[in-house]
Short mmCIF file of C-alpha atoms in Angstrom, two decimals:
data_model
loop_
_atom_site.label_atom_id
_atom_site.label_comp_id
_atom_site.label_asym_id
_atom_site.label_seq_id
_atom_site.Cartn_x
_atom_site.Cartn_y
_atom_site.Cartn_z
CA MET A 1 -16.40 0.96 -22.17
CA ALA A 2 -13.52 -0.50 -22.51
CA MET A 3 -10.20 1.46 -21.30
CA PRO A 4 -8.78 5.01 -22.26
CA LEU A 5 -7.75 4.75 -25.46
CA ARG A 6 -4.17 6.01 -24.71
CA GLN A 7 -4.20 2.71 -23.01
CA THR A 8 -5.69 0.72 -24.74
CA LEU A 9 -2.67 1.34 -27.95
CA ARG A 10 -0.12 0.81 -25.08
CA ILE A 11 -1.18 -2.51 -24.22
CA GLY A 12 -1.91 -3.48 -27.65
CA THR A 13 1.04 -2.11 -28.47
CA TYR A 14 2.54 -5.03 -25.20
CA LEU A 15 0.58 -7.34 -26.44
CA LEU A 16 2.03 -7.32 -30.50
CA HIS A 17 5.21 -7.46 -29.29
CA GLN A 18 4.56 -9.96 -26.34
CA ARG A 19 2.89 -11.82 -29.49
CA LEU A 20 6.42 -11.46 -31.75
CA ARG A 21 8.62 -12.93 -28.75
CA ARG A 22 6.82 -15.92 -29.69
CA ARG A 23 5.58 -15.70 -25.48
CA GLU A 24 3.08 -18.55 -24.46
CA ARG A 25 2.89 -16.41 -20.61
CA PHE A 26 3.57 -13.21 -19.70
CA PRO A 27 1.87 -10.70 -17.34
CA LEU A 28 -0.82 -7.40 -17.64
CA ILE A 29 -1.30 -6.72 -14.81
CA VAL A 30 1.23 -7.42 -11.99
CA GLU A 31 -0.97 -7.08 -8.29
CA LEU A 32 1.02 -6.35 -5.45
CA GLU A 33 0.45 -6.21 -2.35
CA PRO A 34 2.55 -4.30 -0.36
CA LEU A 35 1.50 -5.19 3.52
CA TYR A 36 -1.52 -7.04 4.47
CA ALA A 37 -3.08 -4.90 7.12
CA CYS A 38 -6.99 -3.54 7.18
CA ASN A 39 -8.57 -0.86 9.14
CA LEU A 40 -12.15 -2.78 8.36
CA SER A 41 -12.45 -6.16 8.71
CA CYS A 42 -14.60 -7.09 4.95
CA GLU A 43 -16.18 -10.31 6.14
CA GLY A 44 -15.92 -12.00 2.70
CA CYS A 45 -12.22 -11.08 2.28
CA GLY A 46 -9.52 -13.35 2.71
CA LYS A 47 -6.66 -11.56 3.50
CA ILE A 48 -6.42 -9.79 6.72
CA GLN A 49 -6.24 -13.24 8.66
CA HIS A 50 -2.37 -13.58 8.63
CA PRO A 51 -1.10 -13.44 12.13
CA ALA A 52 -0.19 -10.24 14.32
CA GLY A 53 3.22 -10.87 13.32
CA VAL A 54 2.55 -11.13 9.30
CA LEU A 55 0.43 -7.70 9.55
CA LYS A 56 2.40 -5.58 10.75
CA GLN A 57 5.28 -5.96 7.83
CA ARG A 58 4.87 -3.02 5.66
CA MET A 59 7.27 -4.05 1.95
CA PRO A 60 10.62 -1.50 1.08
CA VAL A 61 9.53 0.82 -1.30
CA ALA A 62 13.02 -0.80 -4.06
CA GLN A 63 11.07 -4.52 -3.78
CA ALA A 64 8.03 -3.19 -4.72
CA VAL A 65 9.45 -1.25 -7.52
CA GLY A 66 11.17 -5.02 -8.41
CA ALA A 67 9.03 -7.42 -8.11
CA VAL A 68 7.11 -4.77 -11.17
CA VAL A 69 9.98 -4.11 -12.87
CA GLU A 70 11.42 -7.89 -12.59
CA CYS A 71 8.27 -9.29 -14.10
CA GLY A 72 7.78 -6.33 -17.05
CA ALA A 73 3.50 -5.96 -16.06
CA PRO A 74 2.76 -2.87 -18.18
CA MET A 75 -0.21 -2.27 -14.69
CA VAL A 76 0.01 -2.42 -11.80
CA SER A 77 -2.93 -2.26 -9.51
CA ILE A 78 -1.14 -1.97 -5.66
CA ALA A 79 -3.55 -3.95 -3.05
CA GLY A 80 -3.23 -5.37 0.65
CA GLY A 81 -4.72 -5.00 2.90
CA GLU A 82 -5.08 -1.12 2.53
CA PRO A 83 -2.39 0.17 0.85
CA LEU A 84 -2.73 4.07 2.35
CA MET A 85 -1.53 2.45 5.49
CA HIS A 86 1.80 1.69 4.00
CA PRO A 87 4.09 5.03 5.29
CA HIS A 88 6.11 5.07 1.76
CA ILE A 89 2.18 4.05 -0.60
CA GLY A 90 3.18 7.88 -2.42
CA GLU A 91 6.99 7.32 -3.33
CA ILE A 92 5.26 3.47 -4.28
CA VAL A 93 3.10 5.28 -6.66
CA ARG A 94 5.44 7.99 -7.80
CA GLN A 95 8.22 5.69 -8.89
CA LEU A 96 5.96 3.15 -10.96
CA VAL A 97 4.48 6.14 -12.74
CA ALA A 98 7.95 7.08 -13.53
CA ARG A 99 8.40 4.05 -15.19
CA ARG A 100 5.16 4.83 -17.19
CA LYS A 101 2.86 1.91 -15.95
CA TYR A 102 -0.46 2.38 -15.22
CA VAL A 103 -1.46 2.98 -11.18
CA PHE A 104 -5.08 1.41 -10.52
CA LEU A 105 -4.49 2.35 -6.25
CA CYS A 106 -6.93 -0.30 -5.17
CA THR A 107 -8.76 1.64 -1.50
CA ASN A 108 -11.46 1.17 0.65
CA ALA A 109 -11.66 5.67 0.54
CA MET A 110 -10.90 5.49 4.29
CA LEU A 111 -8.29 7.76 4.69
CA LEU A 112 -7.98 8.93 1.45
CA ARG A 113 -8.92 12.35 2.13
CA LYS A 114 -5.86 12.50 4.31
CA LYS A 115 -3.39 10.46 1.92
CA MET A 116 -4.79 12.79 -1.49
CA ASP A 117 -1.09 15.15 -0.77
CA GLU A 118 0.79 12.46 -1.28
CA PHE A 119 -0.16 11.77 -4.85
CA THR A 120 -0.70 14.24 -7.72
CA PRO A 121 -3.19 13.64 -10.62
CA SER A 122 -1.49 11.63 -13.87
CA ARG A 123 -3.44 9.47 -15.95
CA TYR A 124 -0.84 7.03 -15.88
CA PHE A 125 -1.97 6.97 -12.39
CA ALA A 126 -5.58 6.43 -10.18
CA PHE A 127 -7.54 5.24 -7.77
CA ALA A 128 -9.96 1.89 -7.40
CA VAL A 129 -11.99 2.50 -4.35
CA HIS A 130 -14.13 -0.84 -3.81
CA VAL A 131 -17.78 0.21 -3.52
CA ASP A 132 -19.97 -2.94 -3.03
CA GLY A 133 -22.91 -1.95 -3.09
CA LEU A 134 -25.22 1.74 -1.43
CA ARG A 135 -24.98 2.79 1.92
CA GLU A 136 -26.72 0.08 3.73
CA ARG A 137 -25.46 -2.42 2.23
CA HIS A 138 -21.95 -2.01 1.88
CA ASP A 139 -21.80 -0.54 6.20
CA GLU A 140 -22.79 -4.15 6.60
CA SER A 141 -20.61 -5.82 4.20
CA VAL A 142 -17.86 -3.93 5.55
CA ALA A 143 -18.87 -4.33 9.02
CA LYS A 144 -18.44 -0.42 10.19
CA GLU A 145 -21.17 2.30 9.47
CA GLY A 146 -19.90 5.76 7.52
CA VAL A 147 -17.59 4.03 5.64
CA PHE A 148 -20.07 4.48 2.76
CA ASP A 149 -20.52 8.18 3.45
CA GLU A 150 -16.49 7.93 3.55
CA ALA A 151 -15.84 5.99 0.40
CA VAL A 152 -18.87 8.57 -1.64
CA ALA A 153 -17.11 12.10 -0.08
CA ALA A 154 -13.48 11.44 -0.61
CA MET A 155 -14.62 9.65 -4.63
CA ARG A 156 -15.42 13.72 -5.36
CA GLU A 157 -12.58 14.89 -3.52
CA ALA A 158 -10.91 13.36 -5.64
CA LYS A 159 -12.30 13.54 -8.89
CA ARG A 160 -12.69 17.35 -7.41
CA ARG A 161 -8.64 17.69 -7.65
CA GLY A 162 -8.38 16.15 -11.08
CA PHE A 163 -7.88 12.82 -10.10
CA ARG A 164 -8.78 9.22 -12.25
CA VAL A 165 -11.70 7.02 -9.92
CA THR A 166 -12.34 3.71 -10.77
CA THR A 167 -14.83 1.41 -9.05
CA ASN A 168 -14.47 -1.97 -8.18
CA SER A 169 -17.88 -3.73 -6.97
CA THR A 170 -17.84 -7.20 -5.25
CA PHE A 171 -21.50 -9.48 -5.77
CA PHE A 172 -22.47 -12.18 -3.70
CA ASN A 173 -25.30 -14.77 -3.36
CA ASN A 174 -28.07 -11.86 -1.52
CA ASP A 175 -27.02 -9.61 -4.35
CA THR A 176 -30.29 -9.39 -6.26
CA PRO A 177 -29.90 -7.82 -10.36
CA GLN A 178 -31.79 -4.91 -8.31
CA THR A 179 -29.33 -3.93 -6.40
CA VAL A 180 -25.96 -3.95 -8.88
CA VAL A 181 -28.10 -1.88 -11.45
CA GLU A 182 -28.63 0.82 -8.43
CA VAL A 183 -24.65 0.82 -7.30
CA LEU A 184 -23.75 1.00 -10.66
CA ASP A 185 -26.32 3.53 -12.02
CA PHE A 186 -25.03 5.52 -8.92
CA LEU A 187 -21.58 5.80 -9.70
CA ASN A 188 -22.17 5.90 -13.07
CA ASP A 189 -24.76 9.00 -12.98
CA ASP A 190 -23.96 10.57 -9.92
CA VAL A 191 -20.03 10.36 -8.49
CA GLY A 192 -19.25 10.10 -12.53
CA VAL A 193 -16.99 7.68 -11.44
CA ASP A 194 -14.67 6.76 -15.05
CA GLN A 195 -15.04 3.57 -14.89
CA MET A 196 -15.67 0.50 -12.89
CA MET A 197 -14.94 -3.02 -12.36
CA ILE A 198 -17.88 -6.02 -11.11
CA SER A 199 -16.66 -9.27 -9.97
CA PRO A 200 -18.72 -12.20 -8.36
CA ALA A 201 -17.08 -12.92 -4.93
CA TYR A 202 -14.52 -15.66 -5.23
CA ALA A 203 -14.80 -18.16 -1.91
CA TYR A 204 -11.76 -17.23 -0.08
CA GLU A 205 -10.77 -19.97 2.48
CA LYS A 206 -10.03 -18.22 5.30
CA ALA A 207 -13.48 -15.44 4.78
CA PRO A 208 -15.25 -15.00 8.03
CA ASP A 209 -18.86 -15.75 5.62
CA GLN A 210 -18.06 -18.20 3.82
CA GLU A 211 -22.28 -18.62 2.71
CA HIS A 212 -22.93 -15.89 0.06
CA PHE A 213 -20.36 -16.22 -2.78
CA LEU A 214 -22.29 -17.61 -5.96
CA GLY A 215 -21.82 -20.06 -8.55
CA VAL A 216 -21.63 -20.14 -12.21
CA GLU A 217 -24.69 -20.26 -12.81
CA GLN A 218 -25.97 -18.00 -10.79
CA THR A 219 -23.35 -15.75 -11.36
CA ARG A 220 -24.56 -15.84 -15.27
CA GLU A 221 -28.51 -15.32 -13.84
CA LEU A 222 -27.50 -11.60 -12.17
CA PHE A 223 -25.56 -9.94 -14.36
CA GLY A 224 -27.47 -11.22 -17.62
CA THR A 225 -30.23 -9.42 -15.88
CA ALA A 226 -28.07 -6.51 -15.20
CA PHE A 227 -26.88 -6.31 -18.11
CA SER A 228 -30.56 -5.64 -19.18
CA GLY A 229 -31.99 -2.86 -20.60
CA GLY A 230 -28.84 -0.71 -22.37
CA ASN A 231 -27.25 -0.24 -18.59
CA ARG A 232 -24.06 -3.17 -19.90
CA ARG A 233 -23.56 0.22 -23.13
CA ARG A 234 -24.73 3.03 -20.88
CA TRP A 235 -21.84 1.93 -17.84
CA ARG A 236 -18.70 3.14 -18.25
CA LEU A 237 -17.35 -0.60 -17.32
CA ASN A 238 -13.47 -1.45 -17.79
CA HIS A 239 -13.98 -3.92 -19.16
CA SER A 240 -13.93 -5.44 -22.69
CA PRO A 241 -16.63 -7.02 -24.25
CA LEU A 242 -15.96 -10.70 -24.01
CA PHE A 243 -15.60 -10.75 -20.40
CA LEU A 244 -18.65 -9.45 -20.23
CA ASP A 245 -20.37 -11.65 -22.22
CA PHE A 246 -18.67 -14.32 -20.21
CA LEU A 247 -20.12 -13.16 -16.95
CA GLU A 248 -23.68 -13.21 -18.96
CA GLY A 249 -22.85 -16.74 -19.91
CA LYS A 250 -22.68 -16.15 -24.10
CA ALA A 251 -18.48 -17.25 -23.62
CA ASP A 252 -16.94 -19.06 -21.55
CA PHE A 253 -13.28 -19.18 -20.76
CA ALA A 254 -10.26 -21.42 -19.60
CA CYS A 255 -8.34 -19.23 -16.85
CA THR A 256 -5.44 -17.71 -17.68
CA ALA A 257 -4.06 -16.89 -13.77
CA TRP A 258 -0.94 -16.81 -15.64
CA ALA A 259 -1.49 -13.53 -16.68
CA ILE A 260 -1.96 -11.68 -12.70
CA PRO A 261 0.15 -12.70 -10.86
CA ASN A 262 0.62 -11.83 -7.33
CA TYR A 263 3.58 -10.46 -5.17
CA SER A 264 3.30 -9.60 -1.65
CA LEU A 265 5.36 -10.03 1.40
CA PHE A 266 5.98 -13.83 1.42
CA GLY A 267 6.97 -13.34 -2.14
CA TRP A 268 5.12 -14.28 -5.67
CA GLN A 269 1.90 -16.34 -5.35
CA ARG A 270 0.68 -19.13 -6.82
CA PRO A 271 -1.70 -19.41 -8.29
CA CYS A 272 -2.89 -16.09 -8.29
CA TYR A 273 -3.88 -13.38 -5.64
CA LEU A 274 -6.72 -16.17 -4.95
CA MET A 275 -6.10 -19.16 -3.91
CA SER A 276 -1.88 -20.23 -2.28
CA ASP A 277 -0.40 -22.85 -3.43
CA GLY A 278 3.03 -21.98 -1.42
CA TYR A 279 5.13 -18.39 -2.64
CA VAL A 280 8.50 -18.12 -4.66
CA PRO A 281 11.22 -15.76 -4.84
CA SER A 282 11.21 -14.96 -8.45
CA TYR A 283 8.65 -14.10 -11.20
CA ARG A 284 10.36 -16.87 -13.17
CA GLU A 285 10.28 -19.22 -11.40
CA LEU A 286 6.12 -18.24 -10.64
CA ILE A 287 5.81 -18.78 -14.52
CA GLU A 288 8.08 -21.83 -15.88
CA GLU A 289 7.70 -24.22 -12.74
CA THR A 290 4.15 -23.47 -11.99
CA ASP A 291 1.73 -26.51 -13.38
CA TRP A 292 -0.62 -24.06 -15.14
CA SER A 293 -2.52 -26.91 -16.31
CA ALA A 294 -3.72 -28.16 -13.03
CA TYR A 295 -5.83 -25.25 -12.37
CA GLY A 296 -9.15 -24.03 -13.81
CA ARG A 297 -12.81 -24.52 -12.99
CA ASP A 298 -13.04 -28.16 -14.17
CA ARG A 299 -9.71 -29.29 -12.94
CA ASP A 300 -9.13 -27.80 -9.18
CA PRO A 301 -12.08 -28.64 -7.36
CA ARG A 302 -11.56 -25.02 -6.00
CA CYS A 303 -11.97 -23.59 -9.19
CA ALA A 304 -15.24 -24.32 -9.33
CA ASN A 305 -17.44 -21.36 -8.75
CA CYS A 306 -14.39 -19.18 -10.24
CA MET A 307 -15.14 -16.37 -12.41
CA ALA A 308 -13.39 -13.70 -11.05
CA HIS A 309 -11.30 -10.80 -13.10
CA CYS A 310 -8.41 -11.94 -12.23
CA GLY A 311 -7.95 -15.31 -14.31
CA TYR A 312 -10.83 -14.88 -17.08
CA GLU A 313 -10.69 -11.37 -18.31
CA PRO A 314 -7.16 -11.84 -19.40
CA THR A 315 -8.59 -14.94 -21.07
CA ALA A 316 -10.91 -12.62 -22.71
CA VAL A 317 -8.06 -9.59 -23.25
CA LEU A 318 -6.17 -12.20 -25.40
CA ALA A 319 -9.19 -13.75 -26.41
CA THR A 320 -10.34 -10.24 -28.56
CA VAL A 321 -6.77 -10.02 -29.52
CA GLY A 322 -6.93 -13.00 -31.57
CA SER A 323 -10.21 -12.05 -33.90
CA LEU A 324 -10.60 -9.69 -35.88
CA ARG A 325 -14.59 -9.52 -35.28
CA GLU A 326 -13.28 -8.85 -31.58
CA SER A 327 -10.74 -6.99 -32.13
CA LEU A 328 -12.96 -3.66 -34.16
CA ARG A 329 -15.73 -4.87 -31.56
CA ALA A 330 -13.92 -3.64 -29.05
CA ALA A 331 -12.59 -0.48 -30.08
CA ARG A 332 -16.18 1.08 -30.63
CA GLU A 333 -16.29 0.87 -27.48
CA THR A 334 -12.96 2.15 -26.98
CA VAL A 335 -13.18 5.12 -29.18
CA SER A 336 -16.73 6.58 -27.60
CA GLY A 337 -15.46 6.57 -24.08
CA PRO A 338 -13.09 8.76 -22.32
CA ARG A 339 -9.33 9.42 -23.46
#
């Protein structure tokens, strides 16, 4: 299942404009991190290991919105940390939606029911709730009991109020095809979320748990089996068909990390939000002065096991646009999806 039709048309028009301008590199979605602080301590996260002084910082609204405007991306993923801890997160979202940016607010949902009144339902806005498994597995991954139940209650309430609700699920090497199927079946059929994103975990250098990240072959085996029996077609997955092919090992791509740039408290991060090879103050410097040819699974050992969507979903999208056959394939899935 691809993205909603309106959004697909908007992104398609945007890509056409980039091609007409002969731009080699451009953003599809910007990862905005207005804070690093979080109210959970997930063992696979490398974002909460900063010094206390950094964790106390909050990005001003004008700076956050200005970064999105600067790069020109049509979509924004607001992450962190836990963005609902930002005192002005509602205003950041309002200003981005007013600019007709498609905004996904990534959250663990612990504060969602308390903060929901700060937001207004819109086709340009969605809550993206992180869910890594059913109750026992999810609570273990975030190192706190009761988080799964609160996340589910918050998603149901958001749906009741008319918000778009998506999910993001990260899988590790102690997952099995069955655990993948169980959580996606639950989110798709029981909770009825609008769309779901999935990703193999990336080995953050600062993550407390370094033992459970997936390798390339493990990823392909995991998703290849989980997608069997018609599951892939039935689930409302917010990915291009070619990216799902990539996860199964039916296609392979180069990394295009430049298409999902990251902007945080430190500036524009090189080369992506998963790795940190320094920061620059402007988007133009990021694009023009980064040696993008140095990154990828066959070029940098840190990329060896990476199959995360931040690097490879854009490649799949660009490959789709460049192929009539794949464009028609994606269009068929879009037409059958939500508007």
